Coordinates of C-alpha atoms in Angstrom, one line a residue:
X1 CA -43.0 136.3 105.9
X2 CA -39.3 135.9 106.3
X3 CA -37.8 132.7 104.9
X4 CA -35.1 130.8 106.8
X5 CA -32.3 129.7 104.5
X6 CA -31.1 126.2 105.2
X7 CA -27.8 126.0 107.0
X8 CA -28.0 129.6 108.3
X9 CA -29.2 131.2 111.5
X10 CA -30.3 134.4 109.8
X11 CA -33.9 134.9 108.8
X12 CA -33.5 136.7 105.5
X13 CA -35.3 136.6 102.1
X14 CA -33.6 134.1 99.7
X15 CA -32.1 135.9 96.7
X16 CA -33.8 135.2 93.4
X17 CA -32.3 132.3 91.5
X18 CA -30.4 133.4 88.4
X19 CA -30.9 131.4 85.2
X20 CA -28.5 131.5 82.3
X21 CA -30.4 131.8 79.0
X22 CA -30.1 128.7 76.9
X23 CA -28.1 129.1 73.7
X24 CA -29.0 127.4 70.5
X25 CA -26.5 125.4 68.5
X26 CA -23.8 127.4 66.8
X27 CA -23.7 127.6 63.1
X28 CA -20.7 126.2 61.3
X29 CA -20.2 129.7 59.8
X30 CA -19.8 131.3 63.2
X31 CA -21.7 132.3 66.4
X32 CA -23.6 135.1 64.7
X33 CA -23.8 133.8 61.2
X34 CA -26.6 135.0 59.1
X35 CA -27.9 133.7 55.8
X36 CA -25.1 135.3 53.9
X37 CA -22.4 133.5 56.0
X38 CA -24.2 130.2 55.7
X39 CA -24.4 130.6 51.9
X40 CA -20.6 131.4 51.8
X41 CA -19.9 128.2 53.8
X42 CA -22.0 126.1 51.5
X43 CA -20.3 127.6 48.5
X44 CA -16.8 126.7 49.9
X45 CA -17.9 123.2 50.6
X46 CA -19.4 122.7 47.1
X47 CA -16.1 124.1 45.6
X48 CA -14.0 121.7 47.7
X49 CA -16.1 118.7 46.6
X50 CA -15.8 119.6 42.9
X51 CA -12.1 120.3 43.1
X52 CA -11.3 117.2 45.2
X53 CA -12.9 114.9 42.6
X54 CA -11.2 116.6 39.6
X55 CA -7.8 117.5 41.0
X56 CA -5.9 114.4 39.8
X57 CA -7.2 114.7 36.3
X58 CA -6.4 118.5 36.2
X59 CA -2.9 117.8 37.3
X60 CA -2.2 115.2 34.6
X61 CA -3.7 117.5 32.0
X62 CA -1.5 120.4 33.1
X63 CA 1.5 118.1 33.2
X64 CA 1.0 117.2 29.6
X65 CA 0.5 120.8 28.6
X66 CA 3.1 122.7 30.6
X67 CA 5.4 120.1 32.1
X68 CA 7.1 121.2 35.2
X69 CA 4.8 124.2 35.5
X70 CA 1.8 121.9 36.1
X71 CA 1.4 122.7 39.8
X72 CA 1.5 126.4 39.3
X73 CA -1.0 126.1 36.4
X74 CA -3.4 124.1 38.6
X75 CA -3.0 126.7 41.4
X76 CA -3.8 129.5 39.0
X77 CA -6.9 127.4 37.9
X78 CA -8.1 127.0 41.5
X79 CA -7.8 130.7 42.2
X80 CA -9.7 131.7 39.1
X81 CA -12.3 129.0 39.5
X82 CA -13.1 130.0 43.1
X83 CA -13.4 133.6 42.0
X84 CA -15.9 132.6 39.3
X85 CA -17.7 129.8 41.1
X86 CA -20.9 131.8 41.3
X87 CA -21.0 131.7 37.5
X88 CA -21.4 127.8 37.6
X89 CA -25.1 127.2 37.7
X90 CA -25.1 123.6 36.7
X91 CA -23.0 121.3 39.0
X92 CA -23.0 118.6 36.3
X93 CA -21.0 120.9 34.1
X94 CA -18.4 121.5 36.8
X95 CA -15.7 119.1 35.5
X96 CA -15.8 120.5 32.0
X97 CA -15.9 124.1 33.4
X98 CA -12.8 123.5 35.5
X99 CA -10.9 121.9 32.5
X100 CA -11.6 124.9 30.3
X101 CA -10.2 127.3 33.0
X102 CA -7.2 125.1 33.4
X103 CA -6.5 125.0 29.7
X104 CA -6.7 128.8 29.6
X105 CA -4.3 129.1 32.5
X106 CA -1.9 126.7 30.7
X107 CA -2.2 128.7 27.5
X108 CA -1.5 131.9 29.3
X109 CA 1.7 130.4 30.7
X110 CA 2.8 129.1 27.3
X111 CA 2.3 132.6 25.9
X112 CA 4.1 134.2 28.8
X113 CA 7.1 131.9 28.3
X114 CA 7.1 133.0 24.6
X115 CA 8.1 129.5 23.5
X116 CA 8.1 129.0 19.8
X117 CA 8.2 125.8 17.8
X118 CA 11.7 124.4 17.6
X119 CA 13.1 123.5 14.2
X120 CA 11.5 120.3 13.0
X121 CA 12.5 118.7 9.8
X122 CA 9.0 117.8 8.6
X123 CA 10.3 116.1 5.4
X124 CA 11.9 113.5 7.6
X125 CA 8.8 113.4 9.9
X126 CA 6.3 113.0 7.0
X127 CA 8.3 110.2 5.6
X128 CA 8.5 108.4 8.9
X129 CA 6.3 105.4 9.4
X130 CA 6.0 103.8 12.8
X131 CA 4.3 100.8 11.4
X132 CA 7.2 100.1 9.0
X133 CA 9.8 100.7 11.7
X134 CA 8.1 98.1 14.0
X135 CA 7.5 95.7 11.1
X136 CA 11.3 95.9 10.3
X137 CA 12.1 95.0 13.9
X138 CA 9.6 92.0 13.7
X139 CA 9.1 90.7 10.2
X140 CA 6.0 88.9 11.3
X141 CA 3.6 91.5 12.6
X142 CA 0.8 90.1 14.7
X143 CA -1.7 92.9 14.0
X144 CA -2.8 95.3 11.2
X145 CA -2.6 98.0 13.9
X146 CA 0.9 97.2 14.9
X147 CA 1.9 100.8 15.4
X148 CA -1.1 101.4 17.7
X149 CA -0.3 98.2 19.7
X150 CA 3.2 99.6 20.1
X151 CA 2.0 102.9 21.5
X152 CA -0.3 101.2 24.0
X153 CA 2.7 99.5 25.6
X154 CA 3.9 102.7 27.1
X155 CA 2.8 104.1 30.5
X156 CA 1.5 107.5 31.2
X157 CA 4.9 108.8 32.4
X158 CA 6.5 107.6 29.1
X159 CA 3.8 109.4 27.1
X160 CA 4.2 112.6 29.0
X161 CA 8.0 112.5 28.7
X162 CA 7.6 112.3 24.9
X163 CA 4.9 115.0 24.8
X164 CA 7.2 117.3 26.6
X165 CA 9.6 116.9 23.7
X166 CA 7.1 118.3 21.2
X167 CA 6.8 122.0 20.4
X168 CA 3.9 123.7 22.1
X169 CA 2.3 124.3 18.7
X170 CA 1.7 120.6 18.2
X171 CA 1.6 119.3 21.8
X172 CA -1.4 121.4 22.9
X173 CA -3.9 120.3 20.2
X174 CA -2.8 116.7 20.7
X175 CA -3.5 116.9 24.4
X176 CA -6.8 118.6 24.0
X177 CA -8.2 116.2 21.4
X178 CA -6.6 112.9 22.3
X179 CA -6.3 113.2 26.1
X180 CA -9.0 115.7 27.1
X181 CA -11.6 114.5 24.6
X182 CA -12.3 117.9 22.9
X183 CA -13.5 117.9 19.3
X184 CA -11.2 119.6 16.8
X185 CA -13.8 122.4 16.4
X186 CA -13.9 122.9 20.2
X187 CA -10.1 123.0 20.2
X188 CA -10.1 125.6 17.5
X189 CA -12.4 127.8 19.7
X190 CA -10.2 127.3 22.8
X191 CA -7.0 128.1 20.9
X192 CA -8.7 130.9 18.9
X193 CA -7.3 129.6 15.6
X194 CA -9.1 128.4 12.4
X195 CA -10.3 124.8 12.3
X196 CA -8.1 124.0 9.4
X197 CA -5.1 125.1 11.4
X198 CA -6.0 122.7 14.2
X199 CA -6.4 119.8 11.8
X200 CA -3.0 120.5 10.2
X201 CA -1.3 120.7 13.6
X202 CA -3.0 117.5 14.7
X203 CA -1.8 115.7 11.6
X204 CA 1.8 116.9 11.9
X205 CA 1.7 116.5 15.7
X206 CA 0.7 112.8 15.5
X207 CA 3.5 112.1 13.0
X208 CA 6.0 114.0 15.2
X209 CA 4.8 112.2 18.3
X210 CA 5.2 108.8 16.7
X211 CA 8.8 109.6 15.7
X212 CA 9.7 111.0 19.0
X213 CA 8.1 108.0 20.7
X214 CA 10.3 105.7 18.6
X215 CA 13.4 107.8 19.4
X216 CA 12.5 107.6 23.1
X217 CA 12.0 103.8 23.0
X218 CA 15.5 103.5 21.3
X219 CA 17.1 105.7 23.9
X220 CA 15.6 103.8 26.8
X221 CA 16.0 100.3 25.6
X222 CA 12.3 99.7 25.2
X223 CA 12.3 98.1 21.8
X224 CA 12.1 94.4 21.2
X225 CA 15.2 92.8 22.7
X226 CA 15.8 95.7 25.0
X227 CA 15.0 95.9 28.7
X228 CA 11.6 97.3 29.6

């Protein structure tokens, strides 16, 4: 039976109604994302979260190790870490895993620069006593650990400025052990040198750091009676 379409005078069959098929929600990985694309998106997100939490510490560690090359070293670290991210099976180990990659990147940069230890008069360094120097400035020391109290007065930028004055040979073990918390044995593995070599460099490095810190304080008027 013919159907009259409202609003017309013609008696014609009404055309069938067209329905647009409903589309499900789009995946964040794309309109046609499969399981592989979703896993890739999750991987990127997990990497961003790990790096975002660790980036400040990575930068300061790189700053202490390679100075002005810190940003480039961190960038190298990010590239290598993302390439190897599938090798990280335990998220809890992520921070330590990133630090080791960064240290290797910094070590590669130091090797590429072919920087060698500058001439250091170690007879003078070995005879230097920060405690005696401070005690001479103040004949009534207020602490048995006067030299440690003195070092704690300096901010991070001061410490990094002095560290950059040290030869790589001594600065790197100091940073790894005293700033990054690695054991001497772990430091020896990272640097691929005998444990005895690391211990000797740490001893000389500490003495050299104390002397350079004292020199830095004198140069910048940071001793008692100077302006801080």
